[in-house]
Amino acid sequence: MKSAELDPWHDRDLSLVGDRTIRTEAVDKVRGRATFTADVRRPRQTYGEFVRSPHPHARVVDVDVDAALGIDGVLAVFVGDRCHRPGEPPTQASFPNWYGESAPFFAETARFCGDEVALVVAVDRATARRATSAVTVEWEPLPHVIDPVAAVGDGAPVVHADRPDNLAEEPDEYERGDVDGAIAGAAHVVRRTYVTPTQVHNALESHGAVAEWNGDGVVVWTSTQGVNDVREILADAIEIPFNRVRVVAEHVGGGFGAKQVPWKPTVAAVVAARHLDRPVMVMNDRRAENLAAGKRNATVQTVTVAADTDGRIVAIDADIVTDHGAYSTSGEASAVDGSYQYLYDCASVRTRTRRAHTNTGPAVAFRAPGFVEAAFALESAVDELAAPAGHDPVEFRRRNVARVDQVDDLPWSSPDALTTAIDRLSSIEPLPPTDDGRLCASAIAVCDWMAATAMPPGTAWAEFNADGSVHIATSAQDIGTGTRTMLAMVAAEELGIPVDKIRVTVGDTAVGPPAPTSAGSTTTPTMAPAVRAAAAELKARLFAHAAQHLRTAADQLAIDDDRIVAASGEDLGVADLLEAISPETLRSSGERVEQPTDVSPRAQAAALADVAVDPSTGQVSVRRLVVAPDCGRIIDRRLVDSQVIGGATQGIGFALTEQQPFDPELGVRPHAGLESYLVPTIGDIPEIVHEALDIADLAANPLGVKGIGELPLIPVPAAIANAVARATGHRFTELPLDRASILAATVTEERS
């Protein structure tokens, strides 16, 4: 059954959806029974560790592996296209070229600190790590560049010889209206350059995999957001049919966008296991995660926003340079230009984006890639423009937010959601000032995101077990967001049975039908309609049999827990009916393949930040965050609250603490771990309030659902920056808002 055939869900008809339930996997996680990739242990399992470049740019002259091979327990060292084993001559090792640049898997020229040069495989991880230090590499250092603006300037060191301008691709340009004319005729103009830092995902579970070959097929346990994409990319890379690759991600310890495709640890495990005929685990440590497993690209955005005498935004112009890193990765693209094009009602908009290669680790999607960076710049400029335009910042936004998709010339699927969010936040009283001399203020920021969009096809199977319980299967993933629970609630709501009678299987290409990668907050709008369609078809088949037994029409039946009840009052146990029709088994499938064409499904959010700034130290404390995200109809309130808290926490980190410091002269990170990369801790987290909108977007899909993963993060750094600007009277244009910058600004303000 296709989800387009479903009748819309209306609030009056729902009994489970919108409630809070216990996660279906909660007990397994609390008791330690949930299996993550790092927990996988296979008979005769071995362990791989990479030898990595200590240089940001250097040519590999020679690699000597003899000392490593002499360590007891070392099974092999892979370098270039050779496998070196103790006491044996080297053999051919067919590692595929990697990254979008089709670079050699093991670097012949290292282009960032952490680039993989060789792989050591040993009987245990400690031995493998010790052996990596015994591999001797002779290097020829080369000039490097780590600043994206410098990289696209004249005379910059060249990262890739075939790209002398260091551009990863041609500039991405967009324009509507007459931007220059609108700016020239505007009454008020703000023009500033904004800088955002690199942000590293640092998921609790690192990138990695365990691979085991069985004959001509391989099973890969890997921490991924997309088991199907990993299967297909791996199969293509090692040149075997898709059906000989099984990918399993039973539980995933976070991804945040970095795990949409296979990374080198996964590929290395598969190829090494094939050569050694033993299972191989390759898992990044925290240093590797910070150097070589993806990052949110740093940006430099020169932004002009202009308004007329009526307080209407008449022009938006953004010139954007992003840090693409040394290599191109697949997955969700970073769209820094998106907010400029979509968020505000403006006839004249121009964006130009240049993606610069640098001698740093590759950039990859990070929770709302591009939109978080753009929201800080655009919302800072809009906040600053409001006063000369004669409006309160909240009212200024309310007047100017877009009600239609100006790029595709379509109405929004939920056109009033953002103004509703703004209205909710504007009615919240700011916190009272502190009595310790700190500067206190509150401010808002708004954003949009593509979270209403699905990523079809999404497919699910449903089946009644003999006892009346139901099994739902799909190869979507649960990356820690509660997908199992959400899908179980959708199925239970449609079938009319308790959630605890639904079992949902996810994250295994051999068990469930095709489903998309968990990216862009598209899992819920893609898979919830598919599961509901499967449940609806399953119920219809059950009722068709029940109608014959109860001698009534199928539309006169309902399910009450474990019994089928007719309008006449007669009933029949579900298990009894299933036994009566045995050996026939009731199965069904559901799919979402369609996208709406008459509306533009988008999602918006607003955030309110209350801050306190200590003028004597420059310390910023976030006292409260209130986030109002339009995630459509809420399936499970507890799951959504959790996503809001997680997203807002990452927003605090982006605004105040997280950055990837490099030595500007050496081009290396002195400490590539959590001792220098400061993710927020419990002491940094204030009260986070989810101001739930719960607006069913039935124009987007029959359930009215949207995604929630990205929305709570996007406006938070901008709201914090706006609140700090209001508290200190100084507009900061670079994140994170470190103490030194704030202290310097407040001291300057006092002296002036």
Short mmCIF file of N, CA, C and O in Angstrom, two decimals, residues 198-202 255-258 260 294-297 332 334 364-373 650 658 677 710 713:
data_model
loop_
_atom_site.label_atom_id
_atom_site.label_comp_id
_atom_site.label_asym_id
_atom_site.label_seq_id
_atom_site.Cartn_x
_atom_site.Cartn_y
_atom_site.Cartn_z
N THR A 198 35.11 25.56 12.69
CA THR A 198 34.94 24.12 12.48
C THR A 198 34.28 23.53 13.72
O THR A 198 34.64 23.88 14.85
N GLN A 199 33.32 22.64 13.49
CA GLN A 199 32.71 21.91 14.60
C GLN A 199 32.87 20.42 14.31
O GLN A 199 32.61 19.97 13.20
N VAL A 200 33.33 19.67 15.28
CA VAL A 200 33.57 18.24 15.10
C VAL A 200 32.44 17.46 15.78
O VAL A 200 32.04 17.78 16.90
N HIS A 201 31.95 16.43 15.11
CA HIS A 201 30.77 15.70 15.56
C HIS A 201 30.96 15.07 16.94
O HIS A 201 30.09 15.16 17.79
N ASN A 202 32.10 14.38 17.14
CA ASN A 202 32.40 13.76 18.43
C ASN A 202 31.23 12.98 19.00
O ASN A 202 30.86 13.13 20.18
N GLY A 255 25.51 10.03 15.28
CA GLY A 255 26.11 10.24 13.97
C GLY A 255 26.21 11.71 13.61
O GLY A 255 27.22 12.17 13.12
N PHE A 256 25.08 12.43 13.77
CA PHE A 256 25.01 13.88 13.53
C PHE A 256 25.38 14.25 12.09
O PHE A 256 25.78 15.38 11.82
N GLY A 257 25.27 13.30 11.16
CA GLY A 257 25.55 13.59 9.76
C GLY A 257 26.83 12.99 9.25
O GLY A 257 27.00 12.80 8.04
N ALA A 258 27.78 12.67 10.13
CA ALA A 258 29.10 12.21 9.69
C ALA A 258 29.11 10.75 9.26
O ALA A 258 30.09 10.30 8.68
N GLN A 260 26.89 9.01 7.23
CA GLN A 260 25.94 8.67 6.16
C GLN A 260 26.53 7.69 5.15
O GLN A 260 25.80 6.99 4.46
N GLY A 294 35.57 13.75 9.57
CA GLY A 294 34.59 14.74 9.16
C GLY A 294 34.45 15.88 10.15
O GLY A 294 34.84 15.78 11.31
N LYS A 295 33.89 16.98 9.64
CA LYS A 295 33.73 18.18 10.46
C LYS A 295 32.68 19.07 9.80
O LYS A 295 32.41 18.95 8.62
N ARG A 296 32.08 19.94 10.60
CA ARG A 296 31.28 21.03 10.03
C ARG A 296 32.27 22.06 9.49
O ARG A 296 33.19 22.49 10.18
N ASN A 297 32.07 22.44 8.22
CA ASN A 297 33.06 23.34 7.63
C ASN A 297 33.01 24.73 8.25
O ASN A 297 31.95 25.30 8.49
N GLU A 332 25.03 14.28 2.67
CA GLU A 332 24.26 15.52 2.65
C GLU A 332 25.17 16.74 2.49
O GLU A 332 26.14 16.91 3.22
N SER A 334 26.54 20.66 2.44
CA SER A 334 26.43 21.83 3.30
C SER A 334 25.89 22.99 2.48
O SER A 334 26.53 23.45 1.54
N VAL A 364 32.12 17.29 6.18
CA VAL A 364 30.99 16.40 5.91
C VAL A 364 29.78 17.00 6.63
O VAL A 364 29.91 17.90 7.45
N ALA A 365 28.61 16.50 6.30
CA ALA A 365 27.39 17.03 6.91
C ALA A 365 27.46 16.96 8.44
O ALA A 365 27.93 15.99 9.01
N PHE A 366 26.99 18.03 9.07
CA PHE A 366 26.87 18.08 10.53
C PHE A 366 25.54 18.74 10.84
O PHE A 366 25.36 19.92 10.60
N ARG A 367 24.61 17.99 11.30
CA ARG A 367 23.30 18.42 11.81
C ARG A 367 22.91 19.82 11.30
O ARG A 367 23.32 20.83 11.82
N ALA A 368 22.07 19.83 10.25
CA ALA A 368 21.67 21.05 9.55
C ALA A 368 22.86 21.73 8.89
O ALA A 368 23.13 22.91 9.14
N PRO A 369 23.59 20.99 8.06
CA PRO A 369 24.84 21.53 7.49
C PRO A 369 24.61 22.79 6.67
O PRO A 369 23.82 22.81 5.74
N GLY A 370 25.31 23.83 7.03
CA GLY A 370 25.21 25.12 6.35
C GLY A 370 24.19 26.05 6.96
O GLY A 370 24.42 27.26 7.03
N PHE A 371 23.08 25.53 7.43
CA PHE A 371 22.02 26.38 7.95
C PHE A 371 22.36 26.96 9.32
O PHE A 371 21.96 28.08 9.64
N VAL A 372 23.10 26.21 10.13
CA VAL A 372 23.52 26.74 11.44
C VAL A 372 24.47 27.91 11.24
O VAL A 372 24.33 28.96 11.88
N GLU A 373 25.43 27.72 10.33
CA GLU A 373 26.40 28.76 10.05
C GLU A 373 25.73 30.01 9.50
O GLU A 373 26.03 31.14 9.90
N GLN A 650 24.09 21.23 21.44
CA GLN A 650 25.10 21.41 20.40
C GLN A 650 25.17 22.87 19.95
O GLN A 650 26.25 23.38 19.60
N GLU A 658 33.09 25.37 21.18
CA GLU A 658 33.66 24.40 20.25
C GLU A 658 34.41 25.08 19.11
O GLU A 658 33.86 25.92 18.40
N TYR A 677 39.25 20.16 22.62
CA TYR A 677 38.00 20.43 21.91
C TYR A 677 36.87 20.36 22.93
O TYR A 677 36.53 19.28 23.43
N GLU A 710 17.37 18.43 13.23
CA GLU A 710 18.16 19.64 13.00
C GLU A 710 17.57 20.89 13.63
O GLU A 710 18.30 21.79 14.09
N LEU A 713 18.73 22.95 16.83
CA LEU A 713 20.09 23.46 16.84
C LEU A 713 20.23 24.77 16.08
O LEU A 713 20.91 25.71 16.54
#
